[in-house]
């Protein structure tokens, strides 16, 4: 990640420099700006196509400036170059004067830049301009600074009669621990659709947790020339939705413990006098209390009319401290909060208990945000959230705590999706980011709905599902589409040669360790093995739902043409409508034109969407259906705890909720080390839990960590802010 | 808090209704809109002046519409009336048609409204319009929705040569637990200055913690006709500054515990290999690591050059778990987090320890935000924060943890003050809200500086200090003004008859309990006692700093004219430049015109500002000076712990920091029950702590709670959101 300027270099020097850069993994792309006399064929041939940012090697000079890449969304690339020059090329600037007006015949330099530099070098257009370009009315926009804005839900009313666009889901094969680039494929596809095929097009992405940004993972804005910009705003506070979720989640937690303390230290009468106080001689129930009374079967509205028994039932939630399922959350990788004891101050009168914090995006409130389809729906789901069980075995809800109205107030702005743009100026909604294991791992229903109306009948909305298709896509169909009523037209299945080789029997891939040789050298048999196992199975899973599949091979520089061709060939043999290589990372939208064309074609084929199961099936049957048809298991095996939980949920009326499997994403099975398409296994269900407000049952297949930690040297060591330019370094 | 419409009422009925309303404490003001023929003198005389919102009883009809109250800031009051009608007056609306054009001769109704209804009934002008009115350039504004915006610090450069306006501090006498209305006085004064005296004028307020909004206290946006609007945005997320502080604070906490774990489980060599990893065969220190090396006296920059001893010194912070002073924070009243045990999951290898959470505004980062005068200054302060002590007794800083660059990144937007408006459209900066006990309790230096430039030489900036003048004002002068270099022109000292009676010997006043008779009936001797003790002493404290004092008597409806006159008379006898009654709560700016005139006059008197102590004095002497001169103590008495801490701070070079006393605000002494102006006591200093990044030493006089709790029936029981209108109810 460095920038290097060469001036007056010889043909030899430039070519040698380029050959070195081709193999440097830190160099994401090269701007090659040289006087036309220096652009000899030797120089042009030296630069690998995937590092050629502006396509200078296969096209005539000056095309960027002359607008080949341009569309209404592309901001002037010149400003990027100018910025870089200002920062790194002082000596050069002096030669050509302070008012540098970029043209390829004047500037001659090479520059090699990192993700954050690519992002920073591009000045986003004002979000108000983007909003106008996509047909939003000024009153539908709430700007948050210059680069992002919330969009009001009233848009849905205005465009009520407008037909929806095509709905494209980006899912992936079972990934390596390094990830295979679903986000970059999503962004690249939308950039290609917008700028190159001239289709109205929208990306819908999840908001990433802030915690991992400072831990190991880094940001989630995409990468290379397929990014959401400004990437620091995308990765950090954004418009405060996760902060709102944290506040709402922790208000529930505080209410739970405080209520237990007050119940433990007060008589029924004292509790009643405080909960229903006499104001100027008049006692009355608040509306939220009347809701609780109704659920208790008490239909009186005059506090004076309650019997002592009714008062006791009303005032005591009688939460069983050992059965509180609600955890606190924080949007920080704070491993020491995984298991804690609270209430140890003397003011809490010895009411200590063990509990823990999850990362904020694991909150049920995040899952609700992602599934709600209106403010009212969100409010109702918040009220239904079950926080624990009373000593008599009854579920206790947020509404019982009296807190659900306040939660809706805290979340009233979070429900509006946030509009941003890609590096090439295409529109993006960033909204909600529920965990992909204990929740459903998809961005919000509302963002998709707004986007589908905005793009209109001939447009495309590309949305991304977390993890592999066995998890993210299955939940997208069975949970998200069920909640939204939306029907997908195409699945884009992202694969990499790296992951395919792993599934074909390649050695272990792990973060931090160098990649084994098999992943760097051509190995057609490993590739074929991966295609005929995992890729084939994931295509079949999509077909279970009746949706056509386009395989997008996210090309790395180490992939050979033979490997690429083989993947595309086998993918089509396995039933994919099409299979194409993508170069979005190095080339932006231009690198995804082929994919965009394939998706466009597939979207026009008839699709015959169907759910995998009917929600009225018994819980066990729903779990078994997913395990067999999606994962390839022979059967499921439930622990006694799982069985008794299922009985309890049936008895409480939660039996017809859909299923959200909490399974590793590193294998189709429950065993992360089993790659390819495992068969002959029985899926063990350790426990079953419910997110009643979000509206799903989640069986636990193994243990899911809901709080990441910080390593010895977290990312934050490299993150800094220049106090003068306000530029951020070290985010990636 | 109800609205009542009467149509076609007789003179008798209207008068009777008004007389009832006069005595209803829930009715904050009455809009009296009747056909002119109904405005008989009997009707006009029935309404008490303080409930007369639009001054109809002492002026001719229609003045509101004709613009008496209007200035460029006042939005049409008609829209408020129309909104109320739409909501509550359907039957009436039918009579006069759906396109209701408000004019006093058409509409006839009475309405009685609460704080939230007053706020909601007023449509704020777009913040972009407000920005234009006060001379901000479009590029200096970052809107957050329609009603609030962050203002860029580049403004300070642009207006560098512009002279500052007059700087007015609003402080108070020692309050009752109910509070005496400093915020409403601040807002009322600015409304009067803006709209009535036509001076450029700005209010600078603290951002309230979100926690208490859902607990007992309610919001902090002012009240009645002296509010910041929209009050729900003021009281809830605002522009995310407190959320950013929470994220930054908790990243430090996570870094501390994770680092202790990694140091406990790794050799020096393993730690070094991880902290300074080899990337493509090259090892290098990050800039933040080089800073740490320098502080350790190691001036090498090549990792290979370090000796084993230097490596060990560098990689081991060697934090003493029993001497970690950094707490986690959450912006929720969560009493069960006051004292907790963390690290109990097996993944943390038994590294458990006791710690706790504070409310977010108690974070040192909040104090830093309030005192920083540039991005660079904030970044340096963040780096200097001491989080604990090593086993060898050395302070360990945020920079040692490698996290301070990331903190600056998290706080980069929080440093920009948020622009909002009062009910009458005057500009308000809301920025920072540090605790008034363990921190200095004042809004930000930067907001004051920006505002002073914006109002210009003849304008006024009114800023508020927390608690009574003995705490908030003393810290404003000795800490905030020292950090900012700004010099105040006038102190407005807020008093109430209620608090004065308490200081004069009246019975106990407590929240929740009915007020004793003494506070409702006239009692001149109690009033006089309070004036000659507490009020006099607080005036003298301001004079210690050489600043003129105007006493603002915040008038309640139970105050008699004789009581009001007595306060004003004695205040002037005690040295106040002036003393005037204020009616801003019921009348907005119009009710504070007299105060505005008095402040205007006092600001033109010569002031001779001086600090109370020189920071180079020994720590004990600084504490003693405050205790004697400000609190009236005979002396101070230090615990052995306090003494040894002072020795330690001196040894570490913190001896010349200013002092931030952590003392009860309910008495000038350390004994909350001692009202008036206690003498003959010795102030006990239990312990001494330091906020090295914020830049002050804070001696603890007694125990300070840094985490409020939720009562049996928190405010949230009444808080709700209408999913259709998006209106919030129950906030106050």
GROMACS .gro file of C-alpha atoms in nm, chain B residues 260 317-325 388-392 396:
model
   16
  992UNK     CA    1  -0.361  -0.829   3.015
 1049UNK     CA    2   0.247  -0.286   2.993
 1050UNK     CA    3   0.238  -0.505   3.305
 1051UNK     CA    4  -0.085  -0.347   3.425
 1052UNK     CA    5  -0.164  -0.408   3.790
 1053UNK     CA    6  -0.520  -0.547   3.780
 1054UNK     CA    7  -0.597  -0.390   4.116
 1055UNK     CA    8  -0.493  -0.046   3.991
 1056UNK     CA    9  -0.693  -0.013   3.673
 1057UNK     CA   10  -0.893   0.307   3.696
 1120UNK     CA   11  -0.411   0.235   3.524
 1121UNK     CA   12  -0.074   0.174   3.681
 1122UNK     CA   13   0.186  -0.089   3.604
 1123UNK     CA   14   0.312  -0.321   3.876
 1124UNK     CA   15   0.620  -0.103   3.897
 1128UNK     CA   16  -0.016   0.334   3.152
   0.00000   0.00000   0.00000
